[in-house]
Coordinates of C-alpha atoms in Angstrom, one line a residue:
M1 CA -182.0 16.9 -72.8
E2 CA -179.5 17.0 -75.6
I3 CA -177.4 13.9 -76.4
K4 CA -174.1 14.5 -78.1
V5 CA -171.5 12.1 -79.5
G6 CA -167.8 13.1 -79.2
I7 CA -164.3 11.7 -78.9
S8 CA -162.1 12.3 -75.9
L9 CA -158.5 11.4 -75.2
R10 CA -157.4 10.4 -71.7
I11 CA -154.6 8.5 -70.1
K12 CA -155.6 5.7 -67.6
Q13 CA -153.1 3.7 -65.6
S14 CA -153.9 0.1 -65.0
L15 CA -152.0 -2.9 -63.8
S16 CA -151.1 -5.6 -66.4
Q17 CA -151.7 -9.3 -65.7
V18 CA -148.0 -9.8 -65.1
Q19 CA -147.9 -7.0 -62.5
M20 CA -150.9 -8.4 -60.7
E21 CA -149.4 -11.8 -60.5
S22 CA -146.1 -10.3 -59.2
L23 CA -148.1 -8.5 -56.4
N24 CA -149.9 -11.7 -55.6
I25 CA -146.6 -13.5 -55.1
L26 CA -145.5 -10.6 -52.9
C27 CA -148.6 -11.2 -50.7
M28 CA -147.9 -14.9 -50.2
S29 CA -146.7 -16.3 -46.9
A30 CA -143.9 -18.9 -47.0
A31 CA -146.4 -21.8 -46.9
E32 CA -148.6 -20.2 -49.6
L33 CA -145.4 -19.7 -51.7
Q34 CA -144.4 -23.3 -51.4
E35 CA -147.9 -24.5 -52.6
F36 CA -147.8 -22.0 -55.5
L37 CA -144.3 -23.2 -56.6
Q38 CA -145.3 -26.8 -56.4
N39 CA -148.3 -26.2 -58.6
E40 CA -146.2 -24.2 -61.1
E41 CA -143.7 -27.1 -61.3
I42 CA -146.5 -29.5 -62.2
E43 CA -147.9 -27.2 -65.0
N44 CA -144.6 -25.9 -66.3
P45 CA -141.9 -28.4 -67.6
L46 CA -139.3 -25.6 -67.7
M47 CA -139.8 -25.0 -63.9
E48 CA -137.6 -27.0 -61.6
Y49 CA -138.6 -26.9 -58.0
S50 CA -137.0 -28.8 -55.1
L51 CA -138.2 -28.7 -51.5
G52 CA -135.8 -27.4 -48.8
E53 CA -134.9 -29.1 -45.5
H54 CA -138.1 -29.5 -43.5
G55 CA -136.1 -29.9 -40.4
K56 CA -135.6 -26.1 -40.5
E57 CA -139.3 -25.4 -40.4
Q58 CA -140.2 -23.0 -37.7
S59 CA -143.5 -23.6 -35.9
I60 CA -145.1 -21.4 -33.3
T61 CA -148.2 -22.2 -31.4
Y62 CA -151.2 -19.8 -31.4
R63 CA -152.2 -20.5 -27.8
E64 CA -151.2 -17.6 -25.6
T65 CA -152.6 -14.7 -27.6
E66 CA -151.4 -11.8 -25.5
R67 CA -147.9 -13.2 -25.1
F68 CA -147.8 -14.3 -28.7
Y69 CA -148.5 -10.9 -30.2
N70 CA -146.8 -8.7 -27.6
G71 CA -143.8 -10.8 -26.6
G72 CA -143.2 -12.6 -23.4
G73 CA -140.3 -10.8 -22.0
R74 CA -138.0 -13.8 -22.6
E75 CA -134.4 -13.4 -21.6
D76 CA -132.0 -13.4 -24.6
S77 CA -130.2 -16.7 -24.1
G78 CA -128.6 -16.5 -27.5
E79 CA -130.8 -19.4 -28.8
R80 CA -134.0 -19.0 -30.8
E81 CA -136.8 -20.1 -28.6
L82 CA -140.3 -20.9 -29.9
Y83 CA -143.6 -21.0 -28.2
E84 CA -144.9 -24.5 -28.3
A85 CA -148.1 -26.1 -27.2
A86 CA -147.9 -28.1 -24.0
G87 CA -149.7 -30.9 -25.8
D88 CA -152.8 -31.8 -27.8
P89 CA -156.0 -30.4 -26.2
E90 CA -158.1 -32.9 -24.3
S91 CA -161.3 -33.9 -26.0
V92 CA -164.7 -33.2 -24.3
E93 CA -165.5 -36.9 -24.5
E94 CA -162.3 -37.9 -22.7
L95 CA -162.9 -35.1 -20.2
V96 CA -166.3 -36.4 -19.3
T97 CA -165.9 -40.1 -19.5
M98 CA -162.8 -40.3 -17.3
Q99 CA -164.8 -38.8 -14.5
L100 CA -167.8 -41.2 -14.8
P101 CA -168.1 -44.6 -13.0
W102 CA -168.8 -46.5 -16.2
E103 CA -168.9 -49.9 -14.4
R104 CA -172.0 -48.7 -12.5
L105 CA -173.8 -47.3 -15.6
D106 CA -176.2 -49.6 -17.5
T107 CA -176.6 -49.6 -21.3
C108 CA -179.4 -47.0 -21.3
A109 CA -177.5 -44.6 -19.1
R110 CA -174.4 -44.9 -21.3
K111 CA -176.6 -44.0 -24.3
I112 CA -177.9 -40.9 -22.5
V113 CA -174.3 -39.9 -21.6
D114 CA -173.1 -40.2 -25.2
F115 CA -176.1 -38.3 -26.5
C116 CA -175.6 -35.5 -24.1
I117 CA -171.9 -35.3 -24.8
H118 CA -172.5 -35.0 -28.6
S119 CA -175.3 -32.4 -28.0
L120 CA -173.0 -30.0 -26.0
E121 CA -172.5 -26.6 -27.5
Q122 CA -168.9 -25.2 -27.8
S123 CA -169.5 -23.2 -24.6
G124 CA -170.3 -26.3 -22.6
Y125 CA -174.1 -25.7 -22.4
L126 CA -176.7 -28.5 -23.1
P127 CA -179.5 -26.8 -25.0
L128 CA -181.9 -29.8 -24.7
S129 CA -184.3 -30.5 -21.8
A130 CA -184.6 -33.9 -20.1
R131 CA -187.9 -34.4 -21.9
E132 CA -186.4 -33.7 -25.3
I133 CA -183.6 -36.1 -24.7
A134 CA -185.9 -38.8 -23.4
K135 CA -188.1 -38.4 -26.5
A136 CA -185.1 -38.7 -28.8
L137 CA -183.8 -41.8 -27.1
E138 CA -187.3 -43.3 -26.4
T139 CA -186.7 -43.6 -22.6
D140 CA -188.0 -42.3 -19.3
T141 CA -187.6 -38.6 -18.5
E142 CA -186.8 -39.4 -14.8
R143 CA -183.9 -41.7 -15.9
V144 CA -182.5 -38.8 -18.1
E145 CA -182.8 -36.4 -15.2
R146 CA -180.9 -38.8 -12.9
V147 CA -178.1 -39.0 -15.5
L148 CA -178.1 -35.3 -16.1
T149 CA -177.7 -34.7 -12.3
Q150 CA -174.6 -36.9 -12.4
L151 CA -173.2 -35.1 -15.5
K152 CA -173.7 -31.6 -13.9
A153 CA -171.6 -32.7 -10.9
L154 CA -168.6 -33.1 -13.1
E155 CA -165.7 -30.7 -13.7
P156 CA -165.4 -28.1 -15.0
C157 CA -168.2 -26.7 -12.9
G158 CA -171.1 -25.5 -15.0
I159 CA -170.8 -28.1 -17.8
F160 CA -174.1 -29.5 -19.1
A161 CA -176.0 -26.4 -17.8
S162 CA -179.0 -25.3 -19.8
G163 CA -177.7 -21.8 -20.2
L164 CA -175.7 -18.9 -18.7
E165 CA -178.0 -18.5 -15.6
E166 CA -177.8 -22.2 -14.6
C167 CA -174.1 -22.3 -15.3
L168 CA -173.4 -19.4 -12.9
L169 CA -175.8 -20.8 -10.3
M170 CA -173.9 -24.1 -10.3
Q171 CA -170.7 -22.3 -9.7
A172 CA -172.1 -20.0 -7.0
A173 CA -173.3 -23.0 -5.0
G174 CA -171.3 -23.3 -1.8
L175 CA -169.7 -19.8 -2.1
E176 CA -169.9 -17.3 0.7
R177 CA -173.1 -15.2 0.5
E178 CA -174.6 -17.8 -1.8
Q179 CA -178.2 -16.5 -1.3
E180 CA -177.5 -13.0 -2.4
L181 CA -175.5 -14.3 -5.4
V182 CA -178.4 -16.5 -6.4
K183 CA -180.9 -13.7 -6.1
I184 CA -178.8 -11.4 -8.4
I185 CA -178.0 -14.1 -10.9
Q186 CA -181.7 -15.1 -11.2
N187 CA -183.1 -11.6 -11.4
H188 CA -180.5 -9.1 -12.4
L189 CA -178.0 -10.6 -14.9
Q190 CA -178.8 -7.9 -17.4
D191 CA -178.3 -5.2 -14.8
V192 CA -174.9 -6.8 -14.0
A193 CA -173.9 -6.7 -17.6
E194 CA -175.0 -3.0 -18.0
G195 CA -173.4 -2.0 -14.6
K196 CA -176.8 -0.8 -13.2
I197 CA -175.7 -0.9 -9.6
S198 CA -178.6 1.2 -8.3
N199 CA -181.3 -1.0 -9.8
I200 CA -179.8 -4.1 -8.1
S201 CA -179.3 -2.1 -4.8
R202 CA -183.0 -1.0 -4.7
A203 CA -184.4 -4.4 -5.6
T204 CA -182.2 -6.4 -3.1
G205 CA -182.0 -3.8 -0.3
L206 CA -178.2 -4.1 -0.3
S207 CA -175.8 -1.2 -0.3
S208 CA -173.9 -0.2 -3.4
M209 CA -170.7 -1.4 -1.8
E210 CA -172.2 -4.8 -1.1
V211 CA -173.6 -5.1 -4.6
R212 CA -170.2 -4.2 -6.1
K213 CA -168.6 -7.0 -4.1
L214 CA -171.1 -9.5 -5.2
I215 CA -170.8 -8.4 -8.9
H216 CA -167.0 -8.8 -8.5
I217 CA -167.6 -12.4 -7.4
I218 CA -170.0 -13.1 -10.3
K219 CA -167.6 -11.7 -12.9
G220 CA -165.0 -14.1 -11.5
L221 CA -167.2 -17.1 -12.5
N222 CA -166.6 -18.9 -15.8
P223 CA -169.5 -18.3 -18.2
R224 CA -168.0 -20.8 -20.7
P225 CA -167.0 -23.9 -18.8
L226 CA -165.6 -25.7 -21.9
N227 CA -163.1 -22.9 -22.8
G228 CA -159.8 -24.6 -23.6
Y229 CA -161.3 -28.0 -24.3
G230 CA -162.4 -29.6 -27.5
D231 CA -161.2 -31.6 -30.5
E232 CA -159.6 -28.6 -32.1
R233 CA -155.8 -28.9 -32.6
A234 CA -153.4 -26.2 -31.6
Q235 CA -152.9 -23.9 -34.6
Y236 CA -149.3 -23.4 -35.6
I237 CA -147.9 -20.3 -37.4
I238 CA -144.6 -20.3 -39.3
P239 CA -142.9 -16.9 -39.0
D240 CA -141.9 -15.4 -42.3
I241 CA -138.9 -13.4 -40.9
L242 CA -136.4 -14.5 -38.2
L243 CA -134.5 -11.9 -36.3
S244 CA -131.7 -12.7 -33.9
C245 CA -129.3 -10.5 -32.0
K246 CA -125.9 -11.6 -30.7
E247 CA -123.5 -9.2 -29.1
G248 CA -125.3 -6.2 -30.6
Q249 CA -125.3 -7.6 -34.1
W250 CA -128.6 -8.2 -35.8
N251 CA -129.2 -11.0 -38.3
I252 CA -132.2 -10.9 -40.6
E253 CA -133.2 -14.2 -42.2
L254 CA -136.2 -15.0 -44.4
N255 CA -137.8 -18.2 -43.3
D256 CA -138.4 -19.6 -46.7
R257 CA -135.4 -21.7 -47.5
W258 CA -137.2 -24.8 -46.2
A259 CA -139.8 -24.1 -48.9
G260 CA -137.2 -24.6 -51.6
Q261 CA -136.1 -22.4 -54.5
P262 CA -137.4 -22.4 -58.1
A263 CA -134.9 -22.9 -61.0
I264 CA -134.8 -23.5 -64.8
N265 CA -134.9 -27.1 -65.9
G266 CA -131.7 -27.5 -68.0
F267 CA -132.9 -30.7 -69.7
Y268 CA -136.0 -29.0 -71.3
V269 CA -133.9 -25.9 -72.2
H270 CA -131.6 -28.1 -74.2
M271 CA -134.7 -29.8 -75.8
M272 CA -136.1 -26.4 -76.7
E273 CA -132.8 -25.3 -78.4
A274 CA -132.7 -28.6 -80.4
A275 CA -136.4 -28.5 -81.3
Q276 CA -137.2 -28.3 -85.0
D277 CA -140.9 -27.9 -84.7
E278 CA -141.8 -24.2 -84.5
E279 CA -145.0 -24.9 -82.5
L280 CA -143.1 -26.9 -79.9
K281 CA -140.3 -24.4 -79.8
G282 CA -142.9 -21.6 -79.2
Y283 CA -144.5 -23.6 -76.4
F284 CA -141.1 -24.1 -74.6
E285 CA -140.2 -20.4 -75.1
E286 CA -143.5 -19.3 -73.5
K287 CA -143.0 -21.6 -70.5
L288 CA -139.4 -20.4 -70.2
R289 CA -140.5 -16.8 -70.0
R290 CA -143.1 -17.8 -67.3
A291 CA -140.4 -19.7 -65.3
R292 CA -138.0 -16.7 -65.4
F293 CA -140.8 -14.3 -64.4
I294 CA -141.7 -16.4 -61.3
I295 CA -138.0 -16.7 -60.3
N296 CA -137.6 -12.9 -60.6
A297 CA -140.9 -12.3 -58.7
V298 CA -139.8 -14.6 -55.9
E299 CA -136.4 -12.9 -55.6
Q300 CA -138.1 -9.5 -55.7
R301 CA -140.4 -10.6 -52.9
R302 CA -137.3 -11.5 -50.8
R303 CA -135.6 -8.1 -51.5
T304 CA -138.8 -6.2 -50.5
L305 CA -139.3 -8.2 -47.3
L306 CA -135.7 -7.7 -46.3
G307 CA -135.9 -3.9 -47.0
I308 CA -139.1 -3.6 -45.0
T309 CA -137.6 -5.6 -42.1
R310 CA -134.5 -3.3 -42.0
G311 CA -136.8 -0.3 -41.9
I312 CA -138.7 -1.8 -39.0
L313 CA -135.6 -2.8 -37.1
E314 CA -134.1 0.7 -37.4
R315 CA -137.2 2.2 -35.7
Q316 CA -138.3 -0.6 -33.3
E317 CA -134.9 -2.1 -32.2
R318 CA -135.5 -1.7 -28.5
Y319 CA -139.1 -3.0 -28.8
L320 CA -138.0 -6.1 -30.6
L321 CA -135.4 -6.7 -27.9
G322 CA -138.2 -6.3 -25.3
K323 CA -136.5 -3.3 -23.7
G324 CA -138.7 -0.5 -24.9
S325 CA -142.2 0.5 -26.1
L326 CA -143.5 0.5 -29.7
K327 CA -142.7 3.7 -31.6
S328 CA -144.8 5.4 -34.1
M329 CA -144.2 4.0 -37.6
T330 CA -146.3 4.3 -40.8
L331 CA -146.4 2.5 -44.1
E332 CA -145.6 5.7 -45.9
Q333 CA -142.2 6.0 -44.0
I334 CA -141.1 2.5 -45.0
A335 CA -142.4 3.0 -48.6
D336 CA -140.5 6.3 -49.0
E337 CA -137.2 4.5 -47.9
L338 CA -137.8 1.7 -50.4
A339 CA -139.0 4.0 -53.2
V340 CA -142.2 2.1 -53.6
H341 CA -145.9 2.8 -53.1
K342 CA -147.3 2.3 -49.6
S343 CA -149.8 -0.3 -51.1
T344 CA -146.8 -2.4 -52.0
V345 CA -145.6 -2.4 -48.4
S346 CA -149.2 -3.2 -47.2
R347 CA -149.3 -6.2 -49.6
A348 CA -145.9 -7.4 -48.5
I349 CA -146.7 -7.5 -44.8
R350 CA -150.1 -9.1 -45.2
D351 CA -150.6 -12.0 -42.8
K352 CA -146.8 -12.3 -42.2
Y353 CA -145.1 -12.8 -38.8
L354 CA -141.7 -11.8 -37.5
L355 CA -139.9 -13.8 -34.8
A356 CA -137.6 -11.6 -32.6
P357 CA -135.9 -12.0 -29.2
A358 CA -139.0 -10.3 -27.6
G359 CA -141.5 -12.6 -29.2
C360 CA -143.5 -13.3 -32.3
F361 CA -145.3 -10.4 -33.9
L362 CA -147.8 -9.9 -36.7
L363 CA -146.0 -7.4 -39.0
R364 CA -149.0 -5.2 -39.4
N365 CA -149.2 -4.7 -35.6
L366 CA -145.8 -3.1 -35.6
F367 CA -147.2 -0.2 -37.7
T368 CA -149.0 2.4 -35.6
T369 CA -149.7 6.1 -36.1
G370 CA -148.5 8.4 -33.4
I371 CA -149.7 11.3 -31.3
A372 CA -148.0 14.6 -30.5
A373 CA -145.2 14.4 -28.0
E374 CA -144.7 16.9 -25.2
D375 CA -142.3 18.9 -27.4
G376 CA -144.9 19.1 -30.2
N377 CA -143.3 16.5 -32.4
A378 CA -146.3 14.8 -34.1
G379 CA -146.0 11.1 -34.2
G380 CA -143.5 11.0 -31.4
V381 CA -145.4 8.6 -29.2
S382 CA -147.3 5.6 -30.5
R383 CA -150.9 4.8 -29.5
S384 CA -149.8 1.5 -28.0
A385 CA -147.4 3.3 -25.7
V386 CA -150.1 5.7 -24.6
K387 CA -152.5 2.8 -23.9
K388 CA -149.8 1.0 -21.9
K389 CA -149.1 4.1 -19.8
L390 CA -152.9 4.6 -19.3
K391 CA -153.3 1.0 -18.1
A392 CA -150.4 1.5 -15.6
L393 CA -152.0 4.8 -14.3
V394 CA -155.3 3.1 -13.7
A395 CA -153.6 0.1 -12.0
A396 CA -151.7 2.4 -9.7
E397 CA -154.6 4.7 -8.7
D398 CA -156.4 4.9 -5.4
K399 CA -159.4 2.6 -5.9
R400 CA -161.4 4.5 -3.3
R401 CA -160.9 7.7 -5.3
P402 CA -160.2 6.7 -8.9
C403 CA -159.0 9.3 -11.4
S404 CA -161.4 11.0 -13.8
D405 CA -160.6 11.0 -17.5
E406 CA -159.4 14.6 -17.2
Q407 CA -157.0 13.7 -14.4
L408 CA -155.7 10.7 -16.4
A409 CA -155.2 13.1 -19.4
E410 CA -153.2 15.5 -17.2
S411 CA -151.1 12.6 -15.9
L412 CA -150.4 11.5 -19.5
R413 CA -149.4 15.1 -20.4
K414 CA -147.0 15.2 -17.6
A415 CA -145.5 12.0 -18.9
G416 CA -144.9 13.6 -22.3
M417 CA -148.1 12.3 -24.0
A418 CA -150.3 15.1 -25.0
V419 CA -153.8 13.6 -25.3
S420 CA -157.3 15.0 -24.8
R421 CA -159.9 13.8 -22.3
R422 CA -161.9 12.3 -25.2
T423 CA -158.9 10.4 -26.4
V424 CA -158.4 9.0 -22.9
A425 CA -162.0 7.9 -22.8
K426 CA -161.7 6.2 -26.2
Y427 CA -158.5 4.4 -25.3
R428 CA -159.9 3.4 -21.9
T429 CA -163.0 1.8 -23.6
E430 CA -160.7 0.0 -26.1
L431 CA -158.8 -1.4 -23.1
G432 CA -161.9 -2.6 -21.4
I433 CA -161.4 -0.2 -18.4
G434 CA -164.6 1.1 -16.8
G435 CA -165.3 4.7 -15.9
T436 CA -164.6 6.4 -12.6
F437 CA -167.8 5.1 -11.0
K438 CA -167.3 1.5 -12.0
R439 CA -163.7 1.5 -10.8
R440 CA -164.5 2.9 -7.4
E441 CA -164.0 0.4 -4.5
V442 CA -164.6 0.8 -0.8

């Protein structure tokens, strides 16, 4: 092996610190931008920053996920409507204690109740046995078992169960065909999860049709009884872009005015001009350059977001009105229109939301690659449109003779969506739709 020393000349492109910070400002949401500007004002005397009107702050609850991301089909009343939480979620402690007859519980029983409440998992299960609770509280196991019996009789049904099996058994009590349900829950939960109908049928002596009906009942039970309860507050999201349409005219507004606008502090500029000390003057000039850079970066962020929104609106107008499906749209298309790199568009839409007449959308979810349309135009139909059509086809099929993936692919081709059988299988799995055998009902 021979080692040589040489000189080579090459050109390498790299981002400067200023460019990196400009991109970071572009990535910020309105709330993050407000915090950033507040910190800059503290550190930079040349920066003047005043908060906007908080009354204009737009809050949207993150409660109904499907409706939140895909729109709720609201009628356009001409007023901007927001999705708001019905109220603060009820705490688990309140949920339990309001159902208990506290006047009939002695001090020891109350301690057991408090201990059990604070030992609950997020799902609603109590992972501790009566003996473990009794040992921790230095009391009788029988007394703990009596209190647990009371707690397990509370709503929602299944709370304080030791695990999934007991939770389902508690909910199956009193249902029609309880005995068969109990047998399947106790012995064949894994088979139910894996859809092994034949294993359950052979072990129980029931027909496949009867097993399917029982599994349908089991899947309707709640495996997480505390879903929707807890001390967590509703999470609110402030949309970064507001879209409204009146009489066919669209209005695009960036929801950052409430966060305030940066400006140059005139008092310190005058002090800089009058300064005789070169070191002090140099300090002020450096801070002035920094303040001007931030003001320009914030304005550039606004222009970029407005340009991206116009590009989205041009392609997805009907979808944003709730009158059509999502069309194919890529980052490259918007980037070409704005004469920027697609990575700039990607940074600009990161974690940002758009409020439109049809609902509130994560900007990134509006970008989707397309598939070939019936006329051969690649990208003519978005994936979400294909999935929506596929879901509709499955919902409308004869459940006694459900369509195969090949038949579904043919139906989609007739609808102008040229997809293969393998693509249908992939989309079906992503939608949580079972195969032909699992969908068959008698």
